[in-house]
Tab-separated table of C-alpha atoms and ligand atoms in Angstrom:
chain	number	residue	atom	x	y	z
A	1	MET	CA	0.007	-0.075	0.051
A	2	PRO	CA	1.119	3.576	-0.558
A	3	GLU	CA	2.595	4.937	2.663
A	4	PRO	CA	1.558	8.264	4.203
A	5	ASN	CA	4.169	10.841	3.121
A	6	ASN	CA	4.943	12.896	6.108
A	7	ASN	CA	7.494	15.696	5.732
A	8	SER	CA	7.409	15.198	1.966
A	9	ARG	CA	7.530	17.888	-0.650
A	10	PHE	CA	4.464	16.080	-2.039
A	11	ALA	CA	0.877	15.762	-0.688
A	12	LEU	CA	-1.814	13.947	-2.644
A	13	GLU	CA	-4.604	16.136	-1.308
A	14	VAL	CA	-2.858	19.373	-2.328
A	15	ILE	CA	-2.017	18.034	-5.883
A	16	GLU	CA	-5.562	16.786	-6.358
A	17	ALA	CA	-7.015	20.083	-5.058
A	18	HIS	CA	-5.149	21.878	-7.910
A	19	LEU	CA	-6.121	19.528	-10.724
A	20	THR	CA	-7.823	21.107	-13.690
A	21	SER	CA	-7.743	17.880	-15.781
A	22	THR	CA	-10.457	15.443	-16.338
A	23	ILE	CA	-8.562	12.247	-17.371
A	24	VAL	CA	-5.041	12.529	-16.186
A	25	GLY	CA	-4.867	12.128	-12.481
A	26	ARG	CA	-8.596	11.803	-12.466
A	27	SER	CA	-9.518	8.134	-12.862
A	28	LYS	CA	-12.895	7.345	-11.337
A	29	THR	CA	-11.942	3.861	-10.521
A	30	ASP	CA	-8.221	3.900	-9.722
A	31	ALA	CA	-6.572	6.181	-7.114
A	32	ASN	CA	-3.418	8.251	-7.532
A	33	GLU	CA	-0.630	6.909	-5.336
A	34	ILE	CA	2.234	8.542	-3.529
A	35	TRP	CA	4.892	6.280	-2.124
A	36	GLN	CA	7.938	6.952	0.283
A	37	VAL	CA	10.031	4.530	-1.656
A	38	LEU	CA	9.456	2.380	-4.787
A	39	ASP	CA	11.921	0.569	-6.968
A	40	SER	CA	10.484	2.391	-9.961
A	41	THR	CA	7.187	4.231	-10.436
A	42	ASN	CA	7.144	2.756	-14.033
A	43	ASN	CA	7.134	-0.720	-12.502
A	44	ARG	CA	4.342	0.065	-10.051
A	45	ALA	CA	2.173	1.790	-12.811
A	46	SER	CA	2.836	-1.348	-15.064
A	47	ASP	CA	1.648	-3.560	-12.196
A	48	LEU	CA	-1.557	-1.493	-11.995
A	49	ALA	CA	-2.103	-1.757	-15.760
A	50	ARG	CA	-1.650	-5.520	-15.744
A	51	ALA	CA	-4.170	-5.711	-12.892
A	52	GLY	CA	-6.555	-3.894	-15.248
A	53	ALA	CA	-6.590	-0.349	-13.989
A	54	ASP	CA	-8.199	2.312	-16.050
A	55	GLU	CA	-6.653	5.197	-17.831
A	56	GLY	CA	-5.522	8.243	-15.870
A	57	PRO	CA	-3.934	7.449	-12.354
A	58	PHE	CA	-0.439	8.465	-11.587
A	59	VAL	CA	2.162	6.903	-9.261
A	60	LEU	CA	4.633	9.156	-7.626
A	61	ALA	CA	7.566	8.183	-5.210
A	62	ARG	CA	9.692	10.320	-3.059
A	63	GLN	CA	12.521	8.012	-3.747
A	64	GLN	CA	13.315	5.314	-6.192
A	65	THR	CA	15.740	2.466	-5.517
A	66	ALA	CA	15.949	1.346	-9.130
A	67	GLY	CA	14.857	4.265	-11.045
A	68	ARG	CA	15.193	3.477	-14.906
A	69	GLY	CA	16.252	5.838	-17.732
A	70	ARG	CA	16.543	5.121	-21.430
A	71	GLN	CA	18.977	2.682	-23.038
A	72	GLY	CA	19.291	0.654	-19.809
A	73	LYS	CA	20.692	3.558	-17.791
A	74	SER	CA	19.669	4.238	-14.181
A	75	TRP	CA	17.943	7.320	-13.041
A	76	LEU	CA	19.350	9.066	-9.969
A	77	SER	CA	16.310	9.108	-7.626
A	78	LYS	CA	17.383	10.320	-4.121
A	79	ALA	CA	14.576	11.276	-1.716
A	80	ASP	CA	12.827	14.528	-2.578
A	81	SER	CA	15.601	15.361	-5.137
A	82	GLY	CA	13.195	15.127	-8.017
A	83	VAL	CA	9.710	14.374	-9.258
A	84	TYR	CA	9.488	10.692	-10.051
A	85	ILE	CA	6.064	10.036	-11.521
A	86	SER	CA	4.453	7.579	-13.977
A	87	PHE	CA	1.056	8.116	-15.688
A	88	LEU	CA	-0.968	5.174	-16.827
A	89	LEU	CA	-2.723	5.950	-20.203
A	90	ARG	CA	-4.675	3.708	-22.477
A	91	PRO	CA	-4.443	5.715	-25.708
A	92	GLU	CA	-6.834	5.354	-28.617
A	93	LEU	CA	-4.220	6.100	-31.216
A	94	THR	CA	-2.973	4.614	-34.451
A	95	PRO	CA	0.254	2.768	-34.170
A	96	ALA	CA	1.881	5.538	-36.257
A	97	SER	CA	1.100	8.129	-33.690
A	98	LEU	CA	2.060	6.130	-30.673
A	99	PRO	CA	5.775	7.395	-30.926
A	100	LEU	CA	4.434	10.976	-30.514
A	101	LEU	CA	3.474	10.315	-27.042
A	102	SER	CA	7.018	11.044	-26.035
A	103	PHE	CA	6.618	14.397	-27.623
A	104	VAL	CA	3.401	14.984	-25.868
A	105	ALA	CA	5.139	14.220	-22.531
A	106	GLY	CA	8.076	16.581	-23.459
A	107	LEU	CA	5.729	19.448	-24.235
A	108	ALA	CA	3.819	18.912	-21.004
A	109	CYS	CA	7.058	18.934	-18.917
A	110	ALA	CA	8.207	22.119	-20.497
A	111	GLU	CA	4.851	23.736	-20.035
A	112	ALA	CA	4.578	22.557	-16.423
A	113	VAL	CA	7.885	23.986	-15.574
A	114	GLU	CA	7.127	27.239	-17.254
A	115	ARG	CA	3.852	27.721	-15.404
A	116	THR	CA	5.221	26.725	-12.040
A	117	CYS	CA	8.673	28.364	-12.161
A	118	GLY	CA	8.641	30.857	-14.960
A	119	LEU	CA	11.631	29.239	-16.672
A	120	GLN	CA	11.548	28.262	-20.324
A	121	PRO	CA	13.153	24.826	-20.757
A	122	GLY	CA	14.080	23.401	-24.115
A	123	LEU	CA	13.337	19.903	-25.536
A	124	LYS	CA	16.209	17.812	-26.752
A	125	TRP	CA	15.111	15.220	-29.186
A	126	VAL	CA	13.598	12.904	-28.460
A	127	ASN	CA	12.651	13.131	-24.817
A	128	ASP	CA	15.025	15.256	-22.640
A	129	LEU	CA	14.025	18.416	-20.774
A	130	VAL	CA	17.040	20.778	-20.857
A	131	PHE	CA	17.955	24.178	-19.591
A	132	ASP	CA	20.970	26.057	-20.691
A	133	GLY	CA	22.717	22.999	-22.016
A	134	ARG	CA	21.896	20.873	-18.893
A	135	LYS	CA	19.652	18.103	-18.405
A	136	LEU	CA	16.584	18.986	-16.266
A	137	GLY	CA	14.445	15.954	-16.888
A	138	GLY	CA	13.732	12.857	-18.790
A	139	ILE	CA	10.936	10.736	-20.137
A	140	LEU	CA	10.517	6.969	-20.305
A	141	CYS	CA	7.611	5.625	-22.172
A	142	GLU	CA	6.974	1.801	-21.793
A	143	ALA	CA	4.326	-0.682	-22.647
A	144	PRO	CA	3.558	-3.022	-19.684
A	145	GLY	CA	2.807	-6.027	-21.735
A	146	GLN	CA	0.929	-9.211	-20.513
A	147	GLU	CA	-2.111	-7.426	-19.477
A	148	THR	CA	-5.279	-8.960	-18.135
A	149	LYS	CA	-7.803	-9.579	-21.049
A	150	ASN	CA	-10.435	-7.023	-20.821
A	151	ARG	CA	-11.942	-6.526	-24.409
A	152	GLN	CA	-13.163	-3.086	-23.415
A	153	GLN	CA	-9.832	-1.766	-22.516
A	154	LYS	CA	-7.112	-0.376	-24.791
A	155	SER	CA	-3.501	-1.448	-24.211
A	156	ALA	CA	-1.672	0.661	-21.609
A	157	VAL	CA	1.257	2.850	-22.034
A	158	ILE	CA	3.232	4.125	-19.136
A	159	ILE	CA	4.648	7.586	-19.324
A	160	GLY	CA	7.436	7.845	-16.742
A	161	ILE	CA	8.852	11.380	-16.015
A	162	GLY	CA	11.711	12.514	-13.876
A	163	ILE	CA	12.227	16.183	-13.288
A	164	ASN	CA	15.175	17.322	-11.121
A	165	LEU	CA	14.131	19.426	-8.171
A	166	ASP	CA	17.091	19.744	-5.780
A	167	LEU	CA	20.466	18.526	-6.766
A	168	THR	CA	23.840	20.043	-6.062
A	169	ALA	CA	27.279	19.103	-7.062
A	170	ILE	CA	27.650	16.847	-3.938
A	171	ASP	CA	24.613	14.708	-5.113
A	172	LEU	CA	26.117	13.971	-8.461
A	173	PRO	CA	28.803	11.694	-9.847
A	174	ALA	CA	31.769	13.606	-11.344
A	175	GLU	CA	30.660	13.031	-14.915
A	176	LEU	CA	27.217	14.490	-14.386
A	177	LYS	CA	28.181	17.614	-12.426
A	178	ASP	CA	28.270	19.937	-15.422
A	179	ARG	CA	25.461	18.259	-17.345
A	180	VAL	CA	22.570	18.361	-14.980
A	181	ALA	CA	20.451	21.182	-13.762
A	182	ALA	CA	17.597	21.244	-11.071
A	183	LEU	CA	14.775	23.546	-10.532
A	184	ASP	CA	15.420	24.797	-6.941
A	185	GLN	CA	18.954	25.757	-7.884
A	186	LEU	CA	17.828	27.458	-11.089
A	187	CYS	CA	15.132	29.393	-9.166
A	188	GLY	CA	17.119	30.241	-6.020
A	189	ARG	CA	14.161	28.869	-3.972
A	190	GLN	CA	12.313	25.714	-3.064
A	191	ILE	CA	9.734	25.587	-5.886
A	192	ASP	CA	6.294	24.196	-5.186
A	193	ALA	CA	6.429	20.567	-6.174
A	194	ASN	CA	2.654	20.005	-5.683
A	195	LEU	CA	1.758	22.648	-8.193
A	196	LEU	CA	4.400	21.356	-10.592
A	197	VAL	CA	2.764	17.977	-10.488
A	198	ALA	CA	-0.793	19.318	-10.859
A	199	SER	CA	0.361	21.464	-13.830
A	200	LEU	CA	2.006	18.458	-15.343
A	201	CYS	CA	-1.391	16.522	-15.182
A	202	SER	CA	-3.154	19.451	-16.940
A	203	ALA	CA	-0.496	19.930	-19.579
A	204	LEU	CA	-0.143	16.136	-20.251
A	205	GLU	CA	-3.858	15.905	-20.722
A	206	LYS	CA	-3.998	19.066	-23.059
A	207	TYR	CA	-1.453	17.571	-25.441
A	208	TYR	CA	-2.632	14.082	-25.073
A	209	LEU	CA	-6.072	15.059	-26.202
A	210	LEU	CA	-4.615	17.040	-29.110
A	211	LEU	CA	-2.750	13.921	-30.305
A	212	ARG	CA	-5.920	11.816	-29.861
A	213	SER	CA	-7.969	14.182	-31.997
A	214	GLY	CA	-5.450	13.468	-34.948
A	215	LYS	CA	-3.362	16.643	-34.465
A	216	GLY	CA	-0.098	14.916	-34.588
A	217	GLU	CA	1.352	17.652	-36.917
A	218	THR	CA	0.395	20.316	-34.202
A	219	ILE	CA	2.307	18.330	-31.679
A	220	ILE	CA	5.371	18.249	-33.779
A	221	LYS	CA	5.090	21.948	-34.717
A	222	LEU	CA	4.892	22.968	-30.963
A	223	TRP	CA	7.673	20.623	-30.116
A	224	LYS	CA	9.835	22.298	-32.746
A	225	GLU	CA	9.105	25.777	-31.277
A	226	ARG	CA	10.695	24.432	-28.011
A	227	SER	CA	13.582	22.388	-29.678
A	228	ALA	CA	17.033	22.716	-28.265
A	229	THR	CA	18.212	20.280	-30.935
A	230	LEU	CA	17.228	21.657	-34.427
A	231	GLY	CA	19.766	23.885	-36.159
A	232	LYS	CA	22.694	22.423	-34.210
A	233	THR	CA	25.387	20.069	-35.414
A	234	ILE	CA	24.963	16.764	-33.708
A	235	ARG	CA	26.703	13.437	-33.140
A	236	ALA	CA	24.320	10.500	-33.042
A	237	THR	CA	25.558	7.198	-31.580
A	238	LEU	CA	23.934	4.262	-33.228
A	239	ALA	CA	24.539	0.549	-32.374
A	240	ASP	CA	27.381	0.212	-34.934
A	241	LYS	CA	28.366	3.787	-36.022
A	242	GLU	CA	28.438	7.377	-35.260
A	243	ILE	CA	26.739	10.062	-37.560
A	244	TYR	CA	27.682	13.750	-37.600
A	245	GLY	CA	25.373	16.265	-39.133
A	246	LEU	CA	22.990	19.049	-38.925
A	247	ALA	CA	19.748	18.440	-37.029
A	248	ALA	CA	17.532	19.844	-39.752
A	249	ASP	CA	13.940	18.842	-38.956
A	250	VAL	CA	11.516	16.484	-37.218
A	251	ALA	CA	9.431	14.303	-39.580
A	252	ALA	CA	5.790	13.711	-38.982
A	253	ASP	CA	6.452	10.278	-37.497
A	254	GLY	CA	8.802	11.984	-34.990
A	255	ALA	CA	12.138	10.851	-36.698
A	256	LEU	CA	14.965	13.399	-36.466
A	257	ILE	CA	16.052	14.423	-39.918
A	258	VAL	CA	19.850	14.905	-40.032
A	259	ARG	CA	21.746	16.335	-42.929
A	260	THR	CA	25.306	14.876	-43.156
A	261	GLU	CA	28.436	16.695	-44.392
A	262	GLU	CA	28.066	14.618	-47.631
A	263	ASN	CA	24.614	16.344	-47.933
A	264	LYS	CA	22.864	13.027	-47.354
A	265	GLU	CA	19.588	13.054	-45.384
A	266	ILE	CA	19.354	10.499	-42.701
A	267	ARG	CA	16.281	9.820	-40.429
A	268	LEU	CA	17.005	8.826	-36.885
A	269	HIS	CA	14.280	7.030	-35.046
A	270	ALA	CA	14.003	6.970	-31.214
A	271	GLY	CA	15.304	3.830	-29.482
A	272	GLU	CA	18.721	2.885	-28.986
A	273	ILE	CA	20.171	6.215	-30.182
A	274	SER	CA	21.797	8.934	-28.138
A	275	ILE	CA	22.708	12.330	-29.482
A	276	ARG	CA	25.141	14.955	-28.214
A	277	LEU	CA	26.097	18.292	-29.870
A	278	ALA	CA	29.182	17.748	-32.096
A	279	ASP	CA	31.445	19.251	-29.430
A	280	GLY	CA	30.333	16.519	-27.079
A	281	SER	CA	28.235	18.770	-24.861
A	282	TYR	CA	24.827	17.786	-23.933
A	283	ALA	CA	22.130	19.980	-25.552
B	1	BTN	C1	15.857	9.270	-19.489
B	1	BTN	O1	16.086	10.449	-19.632
B	1	BTN	O2	16.761	8.458	-19.631
B	1	BTN	C2	14.512	8.951	-18.935
B	1	BTN	C3	14.360	9.046	-17.483
B	1	BTN	C4	13.080	8.662	-16.883
B	1	BTN	C5	13.026	8.647	-15.323
B	1	BTN	C6	11.650	8.504	-14.768
B	1	BTN	S1	11.603	8.875	-13.021
B	1	BTN	C7	9.951	8.163	-13.011
B	1	BTN	C8	9.865	6.955	-13.886
B	1	BTN	N1	10.303	5.694	-13.194
B	1	BTN	C9	11.495	5.319	-13.616
B	1	BTN	O3	12.037	4.298	-13.223
B	1	BTN	N2	11.876	6.036	-14.741
B	1	BTN	C10	10.980	7.067	-14.954
Protein backbone atom coordinates (compact mmCIF):
# COMPACT_ATOMS: atom_id res chain seq x y z
CA MET A 1 0.00 0.00 0.00
CA PRO A 2 1.15 3.56 -0.59
CA GLU A 3 2.54 4.93 2.66
CA PRO A 4 1.63 8.26 4.28
CA ASN A 5 4.16 10.81 3.13
CA ASN A 6 4.92 12.92 6.17
CA ASN A 7 7.47 15.70 5.73
CA SER A 8 7.47 15.23 1.99
CA ARG A 9 7.43 17.89 -0.68
CA PHE A 10 4.42 16.06 -2.09
CA ALA A 11 0.90 15.84 -0.68
CA LEU A 12 -1.75 14.00 -2.67
CA GLU A 13 -4.61 16.12 -1.31
CA VAL A 14 -2.84 19.34 -2.34
CA ILE A 15 -2.02 18.02 -5.83
CA GLU A 16 -5.58 16.79 -6.33
CA ALA A 17 -7.05 20.08 -5.09
CA HIS A 18 -5.17 21.87 -7.88
CA LEU A 19 -6.04 19.50 -10.72
CA THR A 20 -7.85 21.04 -13.68
CA SER A 21 -7.67 17.85 -15.76
CA THR A 22 -10.52 15.40 -16.34
CA ILE A 23 -8.57 12.27 -17.38
CA VAL A 24 -4.97 12.54 -16.19
CA GLY A 25 -4.87 12.10 -12.42
CA ARG A 26 -8.66 11.81 -12.47
CA SER A 27 -9.52 8.13 -12.87
CA LYS A 28 -12.91 7.39 -11.31
CA THR A 29 -11.93 3.81 -10.50
CA ASP A 30 -8.21 3.90 -9.73
CA ALA A 31 -6.59 6.12 -7.14
CA ASN A 32 -3.44 8.16 -7.62
CA GLU A 33 -0.61 6.94 -5.40
CA ILE A 34 2.25 8.58 -3.55
CA TRP A 35 4.88 6.29 -2.05
CA GLN A 36 7.82 6.99 0.24
CA VAL A 37 9.99 4.51 -1.66
CA LEU A 38 9.49 2.35 -4.75
CA ASP A 39 11.91 0.50 -6.96
CA SER A 40 10.52 2.35 -9.97
CA THR A 41 7.25 4.22 -10.44
CA ASN A 42 7.12 2.78 -13.97
CA ASN A 43 7.14 -0.73 -12.46
CA ARG A 44 4.30 0.08 -10.08
CA ALA A 45 2.22 1.74 -12.83
CA SER A 46 2.84 -1.30 -15.06
CA ASP A 47 1.61 -3.59 -12.27
CA LEU A 48 -1.57 -1.49 -12.00
CA ALA A 49 -2.06 -1.71 -15.76
CA ARG A 50 -1.59 -5.49 -15.77
CA ALA A 51 -4.17 -5.72 -12.98
CA GLY A 52 -6.63 -3.91 -15.26
CA ALA A 53 -6.49 -0.35 -13.92
CA ASP A 54 -8.23 2.27 -15.97
CA GLU A 55 -6.65 5.17 -17.81
CA GLY A 56 -5.55 8.21 -15.80
CA PRO A 57 -3.95 7.43 -12.44
CA PHE A 58 -0.42 8.47 -11.57
CA VAL A 59 2.12 6.86 -9.29
CA LEU A 60 4.63 9.15 -7.58
CA ALA A 61 7.50 8.22 -5.26
CA ARG A 62 9.68 10.40 -3.02
CA GLN A 63 12.54 8.05 -3.76
CA GLN A 64 13.29 5.23 -6.22
CA THR A 65 15.78 2.46 -5.52
CA ALA A 66 15.93 1.28 -9.15
CA GLY A 67 14.81 4.30 -11.18
CA ARG A 68 15.22 3.57 -14.87
CA GLY A 69 16.29 5.81 -17.74
CA ARG A 70 16.47 5.11 -21.45
CA GLN A 71 18.94 2.69 -22.98
CA GLY A 72 19.28 0.62 -19.80
CA LYS A 73 20.67 3.54 -17.81
CA SER A 74 19.68 4.16 -14.21
CA TRP A 75 17.95 7.35 -13.06
CA LEU A 76 19.34 9.04 -9.96
CA SER A 77 16.36 9.11 -7.58
CA LYS A 78 17.38 10.30 -4.12
CA ALA A 79 14.60 11.23 -1.69
CA ASP A 80 12.94 14.54 -2.59
CA SER A 81 15.62 15.41 -5.15
CA GLY A 82 13.17 15.13 -8.01
CA VAL A 83 9.68 14.43 -9.24
CA TYR A 84 9.52 10.70 -10.03
CA ILE A 85 6.14 10.05 -11.53
CA SER A 86 4.46 7.62 -13.94
CA PHE A 87 1.13 8.05 -15.69
CA LEU A 88 -1.01 5.17 -16.89
CA LEU A 89 -2.74 5.92 -20.20
CA ARG A 90 -4.73 3.73 -22.54
CA PRO A 91 -4.44 5.73 -25.75
CA GLU A 92 -6.85 5.37 -28.62
CA LEU A 93 -4.15 6.03 -31.17
CA THR A 94 -3.03 4.61 -34.47
CA PRO A 95 0.29 2.72 -34.23
CA ALA A 96 1.83 5.53 -36.30
CA SER A 97 1.04 8.19 -33.71
CA LEU A 98 2.15 6.18 -30.66
CA PRO A 99 5.78 7.42 -30.89
CA LEU A 100 4.44 10.97 -30.61
CA LEU A 101 3.42 10.30 -26.99
CA SER A 102 7.02 11.00 -26.05
CA PHE A 103 6.70 14.44 -27.69
CA VAL A 104 3.39 14.98 -25.85
CA ALA A 105 5.16 14.24 -22.56
CA GLY A 106 8.07 16.55 -23.41
CA LEU A 107 5.72 19.43 -24.21
CA ALA A 108 3.82 18.79 -20.97
CA CYS A 109 7.02 18.89 -18.88
CA ALA A 110 8.19 22.13 -20.50
CA GLU A 111 4.81 23.80 -20.03
CA ALA A 112 4.47 22.65 -16.40
CA VAL A 113 7.93 23.99 -15.52
CA GLU A 114 7.18 27.25 -17.28
CA ARG A 115 3.87 27.70 -15.44
CA THR A 116 5.26 26.77 -12.04
CA CYS A 117 8.68 28.41 -12.12
CA GLY A 118 8.65 30.90 -14.99
CA LEU A 119 11.64 29.21 -16.67
CA GLN A 120 11.49 28.23 -20.33
CA PRO A 121 13.17 24.84 -20.71
CA GLY A 122 14.02 23.42 -24.11
CA LEU A 123 13.41 19.95 -25.52
CA LYS A 124 16.24 17.79 -26.76
CA TRP A 125 15.21 15.15 -29.24
CA VAL A 126 13.61 12.87 -28.44
CA ASN A 127 12.69 13.09 -24.81
CA ASP A 128 14.90 15.28 -22.63
CA LEU A 129 14.00 18.45 -20.84
CA VAL A 130 17.00 20.79 -20.90
CA PHE A 131 17.96 24.21 -19.59
CA ASP A 132 21.02 26.11 -20.66
CA GLY A 133 22.70 23.01 -22.05
CA ARG A 134 22.01 20.89 -18.96
CA LYS A 135 19.56 18.05 -18.47
CA LEU A 136 16.62 18.97 -16.24
CA GLY A 137 14.43 15.94 -16.83
CA GLY A 138 13.77 12.84 -18.86
CA ILE A 139 10.92 10.68 -20.10
CA LEU A 140 10.64 6.91 -20.34
CA CYS A 141 7.57 5.58 -22.17
CA GLU A 142 6.96 1.85 -21.81
CA ALA A 143 4.28 -0.71 -22.64
CA PRO A 144 3.58 -3.04 -19.68
CA GLY A 145 2.71 -6.11 -21.78
CA GLN A 146 0.91 -9.25 -20.54
CA GLU A 147 -2.19 -7.40 -19.46
CA THR A 148 -5.34 -9.05 -18.17
CA LYS A 149 -7.78 -9.61 -21.03
CA ASN A 150 -10.51 -7.02 -20.88
CA ARG A 151 -11.92 -6.47 -24.34
CA GLN A 152 -13.20 -3.02 -23.41
CA GLN A 153 -9.76 -1.75 -22.50
CA LYS A 154 -7.12 -0.38 -24.83
CA SER A 155 -3.51 -1.44 -24.27
CA ALA A 156 -1.71 0.59 -21.66
CA VAL A 157 1.24 2.92 -22.07
CA ILE A 158 3.22 4.10 -19.07
CA ILE A 159 4.70 7.58 -19.31
CA GLY A 160 7.46 7.87 -16.73
CA ILE A 161 8.81 11.33 -16.02
CA GLY A 162 11.72 12.46 -13.89
CA ILE A 163 12.28 16.20 -13.26
CA ASN A 164 15.20 17.34 -11.11
CA LEU A 165 14.11 19.45 -8.15
CA ASP A 166 17.05 19.76 -5.80
CA LEU A 167 20.47 18.53 -6.86
CA THR A 168 23.81 20.06 -6.01
CA ALA A 169 27.29 19.01 -7.10
CA ILE A 170 27.65 16.85 -3.97
CA ASP A 171 24.68 14.69 -5.06
CA LEU A 172 26.10 13.97 -8.50
CA PRO A 173 28.79 11.67 -9.86
CA ALA A 174 31.73 13.61 -11.37
CA GLU A 175 30.70 12.93 -14.98
CA LEU A 176 27.26 14.53 -14.43
CA LYS A 177 28.23 17.63 -12.44
CA ASP A 178 28.29 19.97 -15.43
CA ARG A 179 25.48 18.27 -17.33
CA VAL A 180 22.59 18.35 -14.92
CA ALA A 181 20.32 21.16 -13.72
CA ALA A 182 17.62 21.23 -11.01
CA LEU A 183 14.71 23.61 -10.51
CA ASP A 184 15.41 24.74 -6.92
CA GLN A 185 18.95 25.73 -7.82
CA LEU A 186 17.87 27.43 -11.06
CA CYS A 187 15.13 29.40 -9.27
CA GLY A 188 17.08 30.17 -6.10
CA ARG A 189 14.18 28.90 -3.95
CA GLN A 190 12.33 25.73 -3.13
CA ILE A 191 9.75 25.49 -5.88
CA ASP A 192 6.21 24.23 -5.22
CA ALA A 193 6.43 20.57 -6.20
CA ASN A 194 2.68 19.97 -5.71
CA LEU A 195 1.81 22.73 -8.16
CA LEU A 196 4.38 21.37 -10.60
CA VAL A 197 2.72 17.93 -10.53
CA ALA A 198 -0.81 19.36 -10.85
CA SER A 199 0.36 21.48 -13.76
CA LEU A 200 2.01 18.44 -15.34
CA CYS A 201 -1.33 16.58 -15.21
CA SER A 202 -3.16 19.45 -16.93
CA ALA A 203 -0.53 19.95 -19.61
CA LEU A 204 -0.18 16.21 -20.27
CA GLU A 205 -3.91 15.96 -20.76
CA LYS A 206 -4.01 18.99 -23.07
CA TYR A 207 -1.38 17.63 -25.45
CA TYR A 208 -2.64 14.05 -25.13
CA LEU A 209 -6.12 15.11 -26.24
CA LEU A 210 -4.61 17.04 -29.12
CA LEU A 211 -2.80 13.91 -30.28
CA ARG A 212 -5.90 11.78 -29.77
CA SER A 213 -7.90 14.15 -31.95
CA GLY A 214 -5.50 13.48 -34.84
CA LYS A 215 -3.39 16.66 -34.46
CA GLY A 216 -0.01 14.95 -34.57
CA GLU A 217 1.34 17.64 -36.88
CA THR A 218 0.45 20.32 -34.29
CA ILE A 219 2.32 18.36 -31.61
CA ILE A 220 5.41 18.27 -33.83
CA LYS A 221 5.07 21.97 -34.65
CA LEU A 222 4.80 22.92 -30.95
CA TRP A 223 7.70 20.62 -30.09
CA LYS A 224 9.85 22.25 -32.78
CA GLU A 225 9.15 25.68 -31.25
CA ARG A 226 10.71 24.43 -27.99
CA SER A 227 13.47 22.39 -29.62
CA ALA A 228 17.01 22.69 -28.30
CA THR A 229 18.25 20.31 -31.01
CA LEU A 230 17.20 21.69 -34.38
CA GLY A 231 19.75 23.82 -36.20
CA LYS A 232 22.63 22.32 -34.19
CA THR A 233 25.37 20.05 -35.41
CA ILE A 234 24.98 16.75 -33.63
CA ARG A 235 26.74 13.45 -33.17
CA ALA A 236 24.40 10.47 -33.04
CA THR A 237 25.62 7.19 -31.60
CA LEU A 238 23.93 4.19 -33.19
CA ALA A 239 24.57 0.55 -32.36
CA ASP A 240 27.37 0.18 -34.94
CA LYS A 241 28.38 3.68 -36.01
CA GLU A 242 28.47 7.41 -35.30
CA ILE A 243 26.81 10.02 -37.50
CA TYR A 244 27.68 13.73 -37.59
CA GLY A 245 25.37 16.22 -39.19
CA LEU A 246 22.97 19.11 -38.91
CA ALA A 247 19.73 18.39 -37.02
CA ALA A 248 17.55 19.83 -39.77
CA ASP A 249 13.96 18.89 -38.96
CA VAL A 250 11.55 16.50 -37.26
CA ALA A 251 9.39 14.35 -39.56
CA ALA A 252 5.67 13.72 -39.05
CA ASP A 253 6.46 10.34 -37.45
CA GLY A 254 8.83 11.96 -34.95
CA ALA A 255 12.07 10.92 -36.68
CA LEU A 256 14.96 13.39 -36.46
CA ILE A 257 16.09 14.43 -39.95
CA VAL A 258 19.86 14.89 -40.03
CA ARG A 259 21.79 16.33 -42.99
CA THR A 260 25.31 14.93 -43.11
CA GLU A 261 28.45 16.71 -44.42
CA GLU A 262 28.05 14.73 -47.66
CA ASN A 263 24.58 16.32 -47.92
CA LYS A 264 22.87 13.01 -47.33
CA GLU A 265 19.60 13.05 -45.42
CA ILE A 266 19.34 10.49 -42.63
CA ARG A 267 16.30 9.81 -40.47
CA LEU A 268 16.95 8.82 -36.90
CA HIS A 269 14.24 7.03 -34.98
CA ALA A 270 14.05 6.96 -31.20
CA GLY A 271 15.16 3.80 -29.49
CA GLU A 272 18.75 2.87 -29.07
CA ILE A 273 20.14 6.20 -30.19
CA SER A 274 21.76 8.89 -28.13
CA ILE A 275 22.71 12.29 -29.47
CA ARG A 276 25.11 14.97 -28.31
CA LEU A 277 26.16 18.24 -29.85
CA ALA A 278 29.19 17.81 -32.09
CA ASP A 279 31.50 19.27 -29.42
CA GLY A 280 30.36 16.50 -27.04
CA SER A 281 28.21 18.77 -24.87
CA TYR A 282 24.76 17.77 -23.88
CA ALA A 283 22.22 20.02 -25.56
C1 LIG B 1 15.84 9.29 -19.43
O1 LIG B 1 16.08 10.47 -19.70
O2 LIG B 1 16.70 8.42 -19.59
C2 LIG B 1 14.48 8.93 -18.92
C3 LIG B 1 14.40 9.05 -17.41
C4 LIG B 1 13.03 8.69 -16.85
C5 LIG B 1 13.03 8.67 -15.33
C6 LIG B 1 11.66 8.50 -14.77
S1 LIG B 1 11.60 8.78 -13.02
C7 LIG B 1 9.97 8.18 -12.98
C8 LIG B 1 9.90 6.98 -13.90
N1 LIG B 1 10.29 5.78 -13.21
C9 LIG B 1 11.43 5.27 -13.68
O3 LIG B 1 11.99 4.24 -13.24
N2 LIG B 1 11.87 6.03 -14.70
C10 LIG B 1 11.00 7.14 -14.97
